[in-house]
Amino acid sequence: MSSPATPQLTLALSKGRIFEETLPLLEAAGIRVTEDPEKSRKLILSTNDPDVRVIIVRASDVPTYVQYGAADFGVAGKDVLHEHGGAGLYQPIDLNIAKCRMSVAVSVGFDYENAVRQGARLRVATKYTETARQHFAAKGVHVDLIKLYGSMELAPLVGLSDAIVDLVSTGSTLRANNLVEVEHIMEISSRLVVNQAALKLKRERLQPILEAFDRASKANA
Ligand code: PRT
Ligand code: MG
């Protein structure tokens, strides 16, 4: 008797916007996820293709699963990839999904330009310490970085920091909290990341999926 084999390909996705926006790309490759991660507590989801399964991981863990080959490929934001550094990952395609921007924001009324001009040492709260470090170092601005894991928008409101580095999409979260964007660091979208060994060893199975993703994502550009 044969037991069901482990699918040949494992794709790492995070729940929420990345999962939702990756579904049409998978569809273009003929792959349908047969379970809904919002309704199920399962972390390994099957697809209509017996060769392909999807694992659900935290957005910032996607590069790690792919780097170590626990997933062959995955989808991660440029914000997450910039923090991770990209070791062991091949990044062939900008999928043009989950778009937003990385910005510096401060409380309304805080004179950021003046503080920078005066060479003040700024306290900056962020989840993106590596990106923030590089940004302020390139500008020659001295900062004390305070690492947070969520709700960066709160930090300036309660005196934890002078500024934040965070993602902005519609801007409504900043507005609701009386914050303004003062600097634009980079445009963000999600990338396909592929394990470098898998790209060589599983090329035959991966290549058509990558090509379908590439074609479908051009439509989002
Ligand atoms: O939520 P969790 O802590 O598990 O992880 P995560 O926040 O990293 O995951 P998720 O699913 O929220 O985001 C996954 C990816 O989506 C990010 O890595 C980004 O590449 C991308 N993305 C696109 C965004 C946004 N747009 C976005 N608007 N990620 C987060 N936001 C947040 C932002 O941090 C801010 O708090 O939405 C808020 C601002 O939105 P607006 O519309 O009010 O400006
Ligand atoms: Mg989130």
PDB file of C-alpha atoms and ligand atoms in Angstrom:
ATOM      1  CA  MET A   1       0.000   0.000   0.000  1.00  0.00           C
ATOM      2  CA  SER A   2       1.377   3.432  -0.875  1.00  0.00           C
ATOM      3  CA  SER A   3       0.958   6.403   1.478  1.00  0.00           C
ATOM      4  CA  PRO A   4       0.361   9.843  -0.049  1.00  0.00           C
ATOM      5  CA  ALA A   5       3.767  11.290  -0.951  1.00  0.00           C
ATOM      6  CA  THR A   6       4.870  14.691   0.349  1.00  0.00           C
ATOM      7  CA  PRO A   7       4.209  17.206  -2.434  1.00  0.00           C
ATOM      8  CA  GLN A   8       7.307  18.108  -4.400  1.00  0.00           C
ATOM      9  CA  LEU A   9       6.871  21.861  -4.028  1.00  0.00           C
ATOM     10  CA  THR A  10       6.144  23.910  -0.917  1.00  0.00           C
ATOM     11  CA  LEU A  11       5.080  27.552  -1.224  1.00  0.00           C
ATOM     12  CA  ALA A  12       5.292  29.827   1.860  1.00  0.00           C
ATOM     13  CA  LEU A  13       2.655  32.556   2.179  1.00  0.00           C
ATOM     14  CA  SER A  14       1.412  34.781   5.001  1.00  0.00           C
ATOM     15  CA  LYS A  15      -2.278  35.110   5.814  1.00  0.00           C
ATOM     16  CA  GLY A  16      -4.120  38.268   4.852  1.00  0.00           C
ATOM     17  CA  ARG A  17      -3.240  40.551   1.971  1.00  0.00           C
ATOM     18  CA  ILE A  18      -0.329  38.491   0.616  1.00  0.00           C
ATOM     19  CA  PHE A  19      -2.354  35.272   0.576  1.00  0.00           C
ATOM     20  CA  GLU A  20      -5.359  37.020  -1.020  1.00  0.00           C
ATOM     21  CA  GLU A  21      -3.294  38.794  -3.677  1.00  0.00           C
ATOM     22  CA  THR A  22      -1.243  35.685  -4.517  1.00  0.00           C
ATOM     23  CA  LEU A  23      -4.358  33.582  -5.261  1.00  0.00           C
ATOM     24  CA  PRO A  24      -4.936  35.069  -8.744  1.00  0.00           C
ATOM     25  CA  LEU A  25      -1.263  34.470  -9.604  1.00  0.00           C
ATOM     26  CA  LEU A  26      -1.556  30.834  -8.525  1.00  0.00           C
ATOM     27  CA  GLU A  27      -4.752  30.594 -10.543  1.00  0.00           C
ATOM     28  CA  ALA A  28      -2.791  31.762 -13.605  1.00  0.00           C
ATOM     29  CA  ALA A  29      -0.448  28.822 -13.000  1.00  0.00           C
ATOM     30  CA  GLY A  30      -3.435  26.467 -12.753  1.00  0.00           C
ATOM     31  CA  ILE A  31      -3.113  26.101  -8.978  1.00  0.00           C
ATOM     32  CA  ARG A  32      -6.076  26.453  -6.609  1.00  0.00           C
ATOM     33  CA  VAL A  33      -5.674  26.348  -2.842  1.00  0.00           C
ATOM     34  CA  THR A  34      -8.406  24.040  -1.610  1.00  0.00           C
ATOM     35  CA  GLU A  35      -8.606  25.365   1.986  1.00  0.00           C
ATOM     36  CA  ASP A  36      -9.156  28.866   3.388  1.00  0.00           C
ATOM     37  CA  PRO A  37      -6.540  29.880   5.993  1.00  0.00           C
ATOM     38  CA  GLU A  38      -8.999  32.378   7.529  1.00  0.00           C
ATOM     39  CA  LYS A  39     -11.455  29.568   8.285  1.00  0.00           C
ATOM     40  CA  SER A  40      -9.090  26.739   9.095  1.00  0.00           C
ATOM     41  CA  ARG A  41      -6.387  26.498  11.746  1.00  0.00           C
ATOM     42  CA  LYS A  42      -4.295  24.311   9.490  1.00  0.00           C
ATOM     43  CA  LEU A  43      -0.808  25.546   8.665  1.00  0.00           C
ATOM     44  CA  ILE A  44      -0.289  23.238   5.697  1.00  0.00           C
ATOM     45  CA  LEU A  45      -2.851  23.660   2.933  1.00  0.00           C
ATOM     46  CA  SER A  46      -3.322  21.409  -0.032  1.00  0.00           C
ATOM     47  CA  THR A  47      -3.978  22.522  -3.593  1.00  0.00           C
ATOM     48  CA  ASN A  48      -5.643  20.942  -6.610  1.00  0.00           C
ATOM     49  CA  ASP A  49      -2.113  20.061  -7.763  1.00  0.00           C
ATOM     50  CA  PRO A  50      -0.808  17.046  -5.822  1.00  0.00           C
ATOM     51  CA  ASP A  51       2.728  18.352  -6.447  1.00  0.00           C
ATOM     52  CA  VAL A  52       2.124  21.689  -4.675  1.00  0.00           C
ATOM     53  CA  ARG A  53       1.275  22.569  -1.066  1.00  0.00           C
ATOM     54  CA  VAL A  54       1.098  25.936   0.706  1.00  0.00           C
ATOM     55  CA  ILE A  55       2.399  26.637   4.199  1.00  0.00           C
ATOM     56  CA  ILE A  56       1.061  29.580   6.210  1.00  0.00           C
ATOM     57  CA  VAL A  57       3.761  31.472   8.121  1.00  0.00           C
ATOM     58  CA  ARG A  58       4.213  34.931   9.644  1.00  0.00           C
ATOM     59  CA  ALA A  59       5.043  37.502   6.916  1.00  0.00           C
ATOM     60  CA  SER A  60       8.499  38.164   8.362  1.00  0.00           C
ATOM     61  CA  ASP A  61       9.252  34.418   8.555  1.00  0.00           C
ATOM     62  CA  VAL A  62       8.717  33.728   4.826  1.00  0.00           C
ATOM     63  CA  PRO A  63      12.376  34.460   3.821  1.00  0.00           C
ATOM     64  CA  THR A  64      13.658  32.197   6.610  1.00  0.00           C
ATOM     65  CA  TYR A  65      11.560  29.195   5.547  1.00  0.00           C
ATOM     66  CA  VAL A  66      12.699  29.661   1.941  1.00  0.00           C
ATOM     67  CA  GLN A  67      16.355  30.334   2.835  1.00  0.00           C
ATOM     68  CA  TYR A  68      16.623  27.015   4.687  1.00  0.00           C
ATOM     69  CA  GLY A  69      14.683  25.092   2.034  1.00  0.00           C
ATOM     70  CA  ALA A  70      11.724  24.243   4.300  1.00  0.00           C
ATOM     71  CA  ALA A  71       9.760  26.004   1.555  1.00  0.00           C
ATOM     72  CA  ASP A  72      10.947  25.982  -2.063  1.00  0.00           C
ATOM     73  CA  PHE A  73       9.456  29.368  -2.808  1.00  0.00           C
ATOM     74  CA  GLY A  74       7.444  32.099  -1.128  1.00  0.00           C
ATOM     75  CA  VAL A  75       6.020  35.586  -1.372  1.00  0.00           C
ATOM     76  CA  ALA A  76       7.395  38.390   0.811  1.00  0.00           C
ATOM     77  CA  GLY A  77       7.260  42.178   0.937  1.00  0.00           C
ATOM     78  CA  LYS A  78      10.329  44.190  -0.014  1.00  0.00           C
ATOM     79  CA  ASP A  79      10.206  45.580   3.556  1.00  0.00           C
ATOM     80  CA  VAL A  80      10.623  42.076   4.980  1.00  0.00           C
ATOM     81  CA  LEU A  81      13.294  41.103   2.439  1.00  0.00           C
ATOM     82  CA  HIS A  82      15.297  44.254   3.119  1.00  0.00           C
ATOM     83  CA  GLU A  83      15.343  43.440   6.835  1.00  0.00           C
ATOM     84  CA  HIS A  84      16.198  39.777   6.205  1.00  0.00           C
ATOM     85  CA  GLY A  85      19.054  40.633   3.827  1.00  0.00           C
ATOM     86  CA  GLY A  86      18.153  38.050   1.155  1.00  0.00           C
ATOM     87  CA  ALA A  87      20.861  35.424   1.922  1.00  0.00           C
ATOM     88  CA  GLY A  88      20.199  32.122   0.121  1.00  0.00           C
ATOM     89  CA  LEU A  89      17.287  33.597  -1.823  1.00  0.00           C
ATOM     90  CA  TYR A  90      16.820  34.109  -5.512  1.00  0.00           C
ATOM     91  CA  GLN A  91      14.370  36.971  -6.202  1.00  0.00           C
ATOM     92  CA  PRO A  92      13.304  36.658  -9.830  1.00  0.00           C
ATOM     93  CA  ILE A  93       9.969  38.501  -9.925  1.00  0.00           C
ATOM     94  CA  ASP A  94       8.399  41.656  -8.559  1.00  0.00           C
ATOM     95  CA  LEU A  95       4.768  40.504  -8.242  1.00  0.00           C
ATOM     96  CA  ASN A  96       3.437  44.080  -7.977  1.00  0.00           C
ATOM     97  CA  ILE A  97       1.073  43.082  -5.168  1.00  0.00           C
ATOM     98  CA  ALA A  98       0.542  44.329  -1.575  1.00  0.00           C
ATOM     99  CA  LYS A  99       1.923  47.713  -2.604  1.00  0.00           C
ATOM    100  CA  CYS A 100       2.654  50.464  -0.113  1.00  0.00           C
ATOM    101  CA  ARG A 101       5.565  52.723   0.838  1.00  0.00           C
ATOM    102  CA  MET A 102       8.040  52.895   3.704  1.00  0.00           C
ATOM    103  CA  SER A 103       8.067  56.349   5.262  1.00  0.00           C
ATOM    104  CA  VAL A 104       9.254  58.427   8.174  1.00  0.00           C
ATOM    105  CA  ALA A 105       6.345  59.975  10.097  1.00  0.00           C
ATOM    106  CA  VAL A 106       6.112  62.339  13.064  1.00  0.00           C
ATOM    107  CA  SER A 107       3.390  63.952  15.173  1.00  0.00           C
ATOM    108  CA  VAL A 108       1.664  66.937  13.554  1.00  0.00           C
ATOM    109  CA  GLY A 109       3.560  69.983  14.831  1.00  0.00           C
ATOM    110  CA  PHE A 110       6.938  68.277  15.303  1.00  0.00           C
ATOM    111  CA  ASP A 111       9.429  70.200  13.127  1.00  0.00           C
ATOM    112  CA  TYR A 112      11.352  67.271  11.669  1.00  0.00           C
ATOM    113  CA  GLU A 113      13.304  69.304   9.081  1.00  0.00           C
ATOM    114  CA  ASN A 114      14.487  71.682  11.753  1.00  0.00           C
ATOM    115  CA  ALA A 115      15.463  68.874  14.133  1.00  0.00           C
ATOM    116  CA  VAL A 116      17.505  67.280  11.336  1.00  0.00           C
ATOM    117  CA  ARG A 117      19.108  70.629  10.396  1.00  0.00           C
ATOM    118  CA  GLN A 118      20.098  71.260  14.000  1.00  0.00           C
ATOM    119  CA  GLY A 119      21.729  67.843  14.172  1.00  0.00           C
ATOM    120  CA  ALA A 120      19.457  66.740  17.002  1.00  0.00           C
ATOM    121  CA  ARG A 121      19.693  63.089  18.004  1.00  0.00           C
ATOM    122  CA  LEU A 122      16.311  61.629  17.033  1.00  0.00           C
ATOM    123  CA  ARG A 123      14.521  58.769  18.742  1.00  0.00           C
ATOM    124  CA  VAL A 124      12.958  56.599  16.052  1.00  0.00           C
ATOM    125  CA  ALA A 125      10.614  53.690  16.812  1.00  0.00           C
ATOM    126  CA  THR A 126      10.265  50.974  14.185  1.00  0.00           C
ATOM    127  CA  LYS A 127       9.898  47.314  13.351  1.00  0.00           C
ATOM    128  CA  TYR A 128      12.297  47.933  10.448  1.00  0.00           C
ATOM    129  CA  THR A 129      15.530  48.675  12.310  1.00  0.00           C
ATOM    130  CA  GLU A 130      17.908  47.651   9.508  1.00  0.00           C
ATOM    131  CA  THR A 131      16.121  49.722   6.846  1.00  0.00           C
ATOM    132  CA  ALA A 132      15.889  52.687   9.247  1.00  0.00           C
ATOM    133  CA  ARG A 133      19.554  52.383  10.220  1.00  0.00           C
ATOM    134  CA  GLN A 134      20.622  52.477   6.561  1.00  0.00           C
ATOM    135  CA  HIS A 135      18.288  55.351   5.724  1.00  0.00           C
ATOM    136  CA  PHE A 136      19.452  57.665   8.509  1.00  0.00           C
ATOM    137  CA  ALA A 137      23.121  56.679   8.118  1.00  0.00           C
ATOM    138  CA  ALA A 138      22.957  57.653   4.425  1.00  0.00           C
ATOM    139  CA  LYS A 139      21.537  61.056   5.423  1.00  0.00           C
ATOM    140  CA  GLY A 140      24.108  61.474   8.202  1.00  0.00           C
ATOM    141  CA  VAL A 141      21.350  61.807  10.820  1.00  0.00           C
ATOM    142  CA  HIS A 142      22.076  60.435  14.287  1.00  0.00           C
ATOM    143  CA  VAL A 143      19.272  58.285  15.619  1.00  0.00           C
ATOM    144  CA  ASP A 144      18.500  56.073  18.571  1.00  0.00           C
ATOM    145  CA  LEU A 145      16.444  53.219  17.171  1.00  0.00           C
ATOM    146  CA  ILE A 146      13.765  51.672  19.354  1.00  0.00           C
ATOM    147  CA  LYS A 147      12.644  48.246  18.155  1.00  0.00           C
ATOM    148  CA  LEU A 148       8.896  47.625  18.215  1.00  0.00           C
ATOM    149  CA  TYR A 149       6.883  44.660  16.959  1.00  0.00           C
ATOM    150  CA  GLY A 150       3.583  46.445  16.259  1.00  0.00           C
ATOM    151  CA  SER A 151       1.543  49.665  16.385  1.00  0.00           C
ATOM    152  CA  MET A 152       4.476  51.963  15.654  1.00  0.00           C
ATOM    153  CA  GLU A 153       1.932  54.793  15.251  1.00  0.00           C
ATOM    154  CA  LEU A 154       1.454  54.898  19.007  1.00  0.00           C
ATOM    155  CA  ALA A 155       5.095  55.636  19.863  1.00  0.00           C
ATOM    156  CA  PRO A 156       5.221  59.407  19.106  1.00  0.00           C
ATOM    157  CA  LEU A 157       1.796  59.944  20.710  1.00  0.00           C
ATOM    158  CA  VAL A 158       2.984  58.767  24.128  1.00  0.00           C
ATOM    159  CA  GLY A 159       6.519  60.142  24.003  1.00  0.00           C
ATOM    160  CA  LEU A 160       8.326  56.897  23.253  1.00  0.00           C
ATOM    161  CA  SER A 161       9.888  58.395  20.112  1.00  0.00           C
ATOM    162  CA  ASP A 162      10.154  61.568  17.991  1.00  0.00           C
ATOM    163  CA  ALA A 163       9.532  59.703  14.742  1.00  0.00           C
ATOM    164  CA  ILE A 164       8.552  56.313  13.331  1.00  0.00           C
ATOM    165  CA  VAL A 165       9.550  54.363  10.261  1.00  0.00           C
ATOM    166  CA  ASP A 166       6.528  52.416   9.053  1.00  0.00           C
ATOM    167  CA  LEU A 167       4.552  51.295   6.039  1.00  0.00           C
ATOM    168  CA  VAL A 168       1.884  53.602   4.676  1.00  0.00           C
ATOM    169  CA  SER A 169      -0.792  52.607   2.222  1.00  0.00           C
ATOM    170  CA  THR A 170      -3.853  54.880   2.206  1.00  0.00           C
ATOM    171  CA  GLY A 171      -2.451  57.145   4.966  1.00  0.00           C
ATOM    172  CA  SER A 172      -5.610  56.795   7.031  1.00  0.00           C
ATOM    173  CA  THR A 173      -3.826  55.211  10.031  1.00  0.00           C
ATOM    174  CA  LEU A 174      -1.415  58.171  10.187  1.00  0.00           C
ATOM    175  CA  ARG A 175      -4.271  60.684   9.850  1.00  0.00           C
ATOM    176  CA  ALA A 176      -6.352  58.961  12.530  1.00  0.00           C
ATOM    177  CA  ASN A 177      -3.432  59.317  14.929  1.00  0.00           C
ATOM    178  CA  ASN A 178      -2.460  62.893  14.109  1.00  0.00           C
ATOM    179  CA  LEU A 179       0.771  61.901  12.378  1.00  0.00           C
ATOM    180  CA  VAL A 180       2.273  63.136   9.094  1.00  0.00           C
ATOM    181  CA  GLU A 181       4.703  61.615   6.618  1.00  0.00           C
ATOM    182  CA  VAL A 182       7.895  63.655   6.395  1.00  0.00           C
ATOM    183  CA  GLU A 183      10.107  61.404   4.309  1.00  0.00           C
ATOM    184  CA  HIS A 184       9.631  58.701   1.769  1.00  0.00           C
ATOM    185  CA  ILE A 185      12.188  55.864   2.114  1.00  0.00           C
ATOM    186  CA  MET A 186      11.151  53.341  -0.563  1.00  0.00           C
ATOM    187  CA  GLU A 187       8.288  51.944  -2.608  1.00  0.00           C
ATOM    188  CA  ILE A 188       7.217  48.495  -1.407  1.00  0.00           C
ATOM    189  CA  SER A 189       5.666  45.578  -3.235  1.00  0.00           C
ATOM    190  CA  SER A 190       5.905  41.827  -2.775  1.00  0.00           C
ATOM    191  CA  ARG A 191       8.498  39.642  -4.479  1.00  0.00           C
ATOM    192  CA  LEU A 192       8.618  35.990  -5.325  1.00  0.00           C
ATOM    193  CA  VAL A 193      11.559  34.411  -3.510  1.00  0.00           C
ATOM    194  CA  VAL A 194      12.982  31.031  -4.453  1.00  0.00           C
ATOM    195  CA  ASN A 195      15.394  28.784  -2.575  1.00  0.00           C
ATOM    196  CA  GLN A 196      18.618  28.747  -4.597  1.00  0.00           C
ATOM    197  CA  ALA A 197      19.104  24.963  -4.404  1.00  0.00           C
ATOM    198  CA  ALA A 198      15.446  24.281  -5.267  1.00  0.00           C
ATOM    199  CA  LEU A 199      15.788  26.479  -8.325  1.00  0.00           C
ATOM    200  CA  LYS A 200      18.447  24.096  -9.664  1.00  0.00           C
ATOM    201  CA  LEU A 201      17.081  20.769  -8.400  1.00  0.00           C
ATOM    202  CA  LYS A 202      13.373  21.382  -9.072  1.00  0.00           C
ATOM    203  CA  ARG A 203      13.692  23.659 -12.066  1.00  0.00           C
ATOM    204  CA  GLU A 204      11.492  21.539 -14.295  1.00  0.00           C
ATOM    205  CA  ARG A 205       8.504  21.790 -11.916  1.00  0.00           C
ATOM    206  CA  LEU A 206       9.193  25.376 -10.772  1.00  0.00           C
ATOM    207  CA  GLN A 207       9.889  27.049 -14.112  1.00  0.00           C
ATOM    208  CA  PRO A 208       6.313  26.948 -15.541  1.00  0.00           C
ATOM    209  CA  ILE A 209       4.940  28.358 -12.263  1.00  0.00           C
ATOM    210  CA  LEU A 210       7.495  31.181 -12.264  1.00  0.00           C
ATOM    211  CA  GLU A 211       6.631  31.978 -15.868  1.00  0.00           C
ATOM    212  CA  ALA A 212       2.893  32.082 -15.105  1.00  0.00           C
ATOM    213  CA  PHE A 213       3.528  34.335 -12.073  1.00  0.00           C
ATOM    214  CA  ASP A 214       5.698  36.602 -14.208  1.00  0.00           C
ATOM    215  CA  ARG A 215       3.048  36.975 -16.909  1.00  0.00           C
ATOM    216  CA  ALA A 216       0.179  37.471 -14.451  1.00  0.00           C
ATOM    217  CA  SER A 217       2.068  39.965 -12.285  1.00  0.00           C
ATOM    218  CA  LYS A 218       2.835  42.197 -15.287  1.00  0.00           C
ATOM    219  CA  ALA A 219      -0.909  42.862 -15.328  1.00  0.00           C
ATOM    220  CA  ASN A 220      -0.585  44.400 -11.821  1.00  0.00           C
ATOM    221  CA  ALA A 221       2.267  46.750 -12.799  1.00  0.00           C
TER     222      ALA A 221
HETATM  223  O1  PRT B   1       0.434  41.405  10.851  1.00  0.00           O
HETATM  224  P1  PRT B   1       1.657  40.642  11.257  1.00  0.00           P
HETATM  225  O2  PRT B   1       2.407  41.272  12.377  1.00  0.00           O
HETATM  226  O3  PRT B   1       1.477  39.161  11.375  1.00  0.00           O
HETATM  227  O4  PRT B   1       2.684  40.720  10.061  1.00  0.00           O
HETATM  228  P2  PRT B   1       2.774  41.834   8.985  1.00  0.00           P
HETATM  229  O5  PRT B   1       2.174  43.112   9.448  1.00  0.00           O
HETATM  230  O6  PRT B   1       4.205  41.854   8.528  1.00  0.00           O
HETATM  231  O7  PRT B   1       1.868  41.155   7.867  1.00  0.00           O
HETATM  232  P3  PRT B   1       0.732  41.797   6.969  1.00  0.00           P
HETATM  233  O8  PRT B   1       0.013  40.645   6.368  1.00  0.00           O
HETATM  234  O9  PRT B   1      -0.019  42.839   7.703  1.00  0.00           O
HETATM  235  O10 PRT B   1       1.587  42.501   5.837  1.00  0.00           O
HETATM  236  C1  PRT B   1       2.284  41.731   4.906  1.00  0.00           C
HETATM  237  C2  PRT B   1       2.958  42.647   3.899  1.00  0.00           C
HETATM  238  O11 PRT B   1       1.989  43.466   3.236  1.00  0.00           O
HETATM  239  C3  PRT B   1       3.945  43.653   4.475  1.00  0.00           C
HETATM  240  O12 PRT B   1       5.199  43.040   4.721  1.00  0.00           O
HETATM  241  C4  PRT B   1       4.006  44.698   3.369  1.00  0.00           C
HETATM  242  O13 PRT B   1       4.970  44.321   2.383  1.00  0.00           O
HETATM  243  C5  PRT B   1       2.600  44.628   2.721  1.00  0.00           C
HETATM  244  N1  PRT B   1       1.735  45.782   3.014  1.00  0.00           N
HETATM  245  C6  PRT B   1       1.093  46.519   2.077  1.00  0.00           C
HETATM  246  C7  PRT B   1       1.417  46.300   4.219  1.00  0.00           C
HETATM  247  C8  PRT B   1       0.578  47.401   3.982  1.00  0.00           C
HETATM  248  N2  PRT B   1       0.378  47.510   2.638  1.00  0.00           N
HETATM  249  C9  PRT B   1       0.070  48.184   5.100  1.00  0.00           C
HETATM  250  N3  PRT B   1      -0.648  49.157   4.887  1.00  0.00           N
HETATM  251  N4  PRT B   1       1.750  45.940   5.479  1.00  0.00           N
HETATM  252  C10 PRT B   1       1.265  46.646   6.513  1.00  0.00           C
HETATM  253  N5  PRT B   1       0.447  47.763   6.378  1.00  0.00           N
HETATM  254  C11 PRT B   1       0.035  48.433   7.645  1.00  0.00           C
HETATM  255  C12 PRT B   1       1.057  49.503   8.097  1.00  0.00           C
HETATM  256  O14 PRT B   1       2.080  48.914   8.868  1.00  0.00           O
HETATM  257  C13 PRT B   1       0.209  50.470   8.924  1.00  0.00           C
HETATM  258  O15 PRT B   1       0.044  50.041  10.257  1.00  0.00           O
HETATM  259  O16 PRT B   1      -1.183  49.150   7.500  1.00  0.00           O
HETATM  260  C14 PRT B   1      -1.133  50.380   8.228  1.00  0.00           C
HETATM  261  C15 PRT B   1      -1.212  51.565   7.315  1.00  0.00           C
HETATM  262  O17 PRT B   1      -2.209  51.424   6.373  1.00  0.00           O
HETATM  263  P4  PRT B   1      -2.980  52.733   5.851  1.00  0.00           P
HETATM  264  O18 PRT B   1      -3.782  52.228   4.699  1.00  0.00           O
HETATM  265  O19 PRT B   1      -3.804  53.240   6.982  1.00  0.00           O
HETATM  266  O20 PRT B   1      -1.929  53.737   5.410  1.00  0.00           O
HETATM  267 MG    MG B   2       0.078  43.472   9.843  1.00  0.00          MG
END
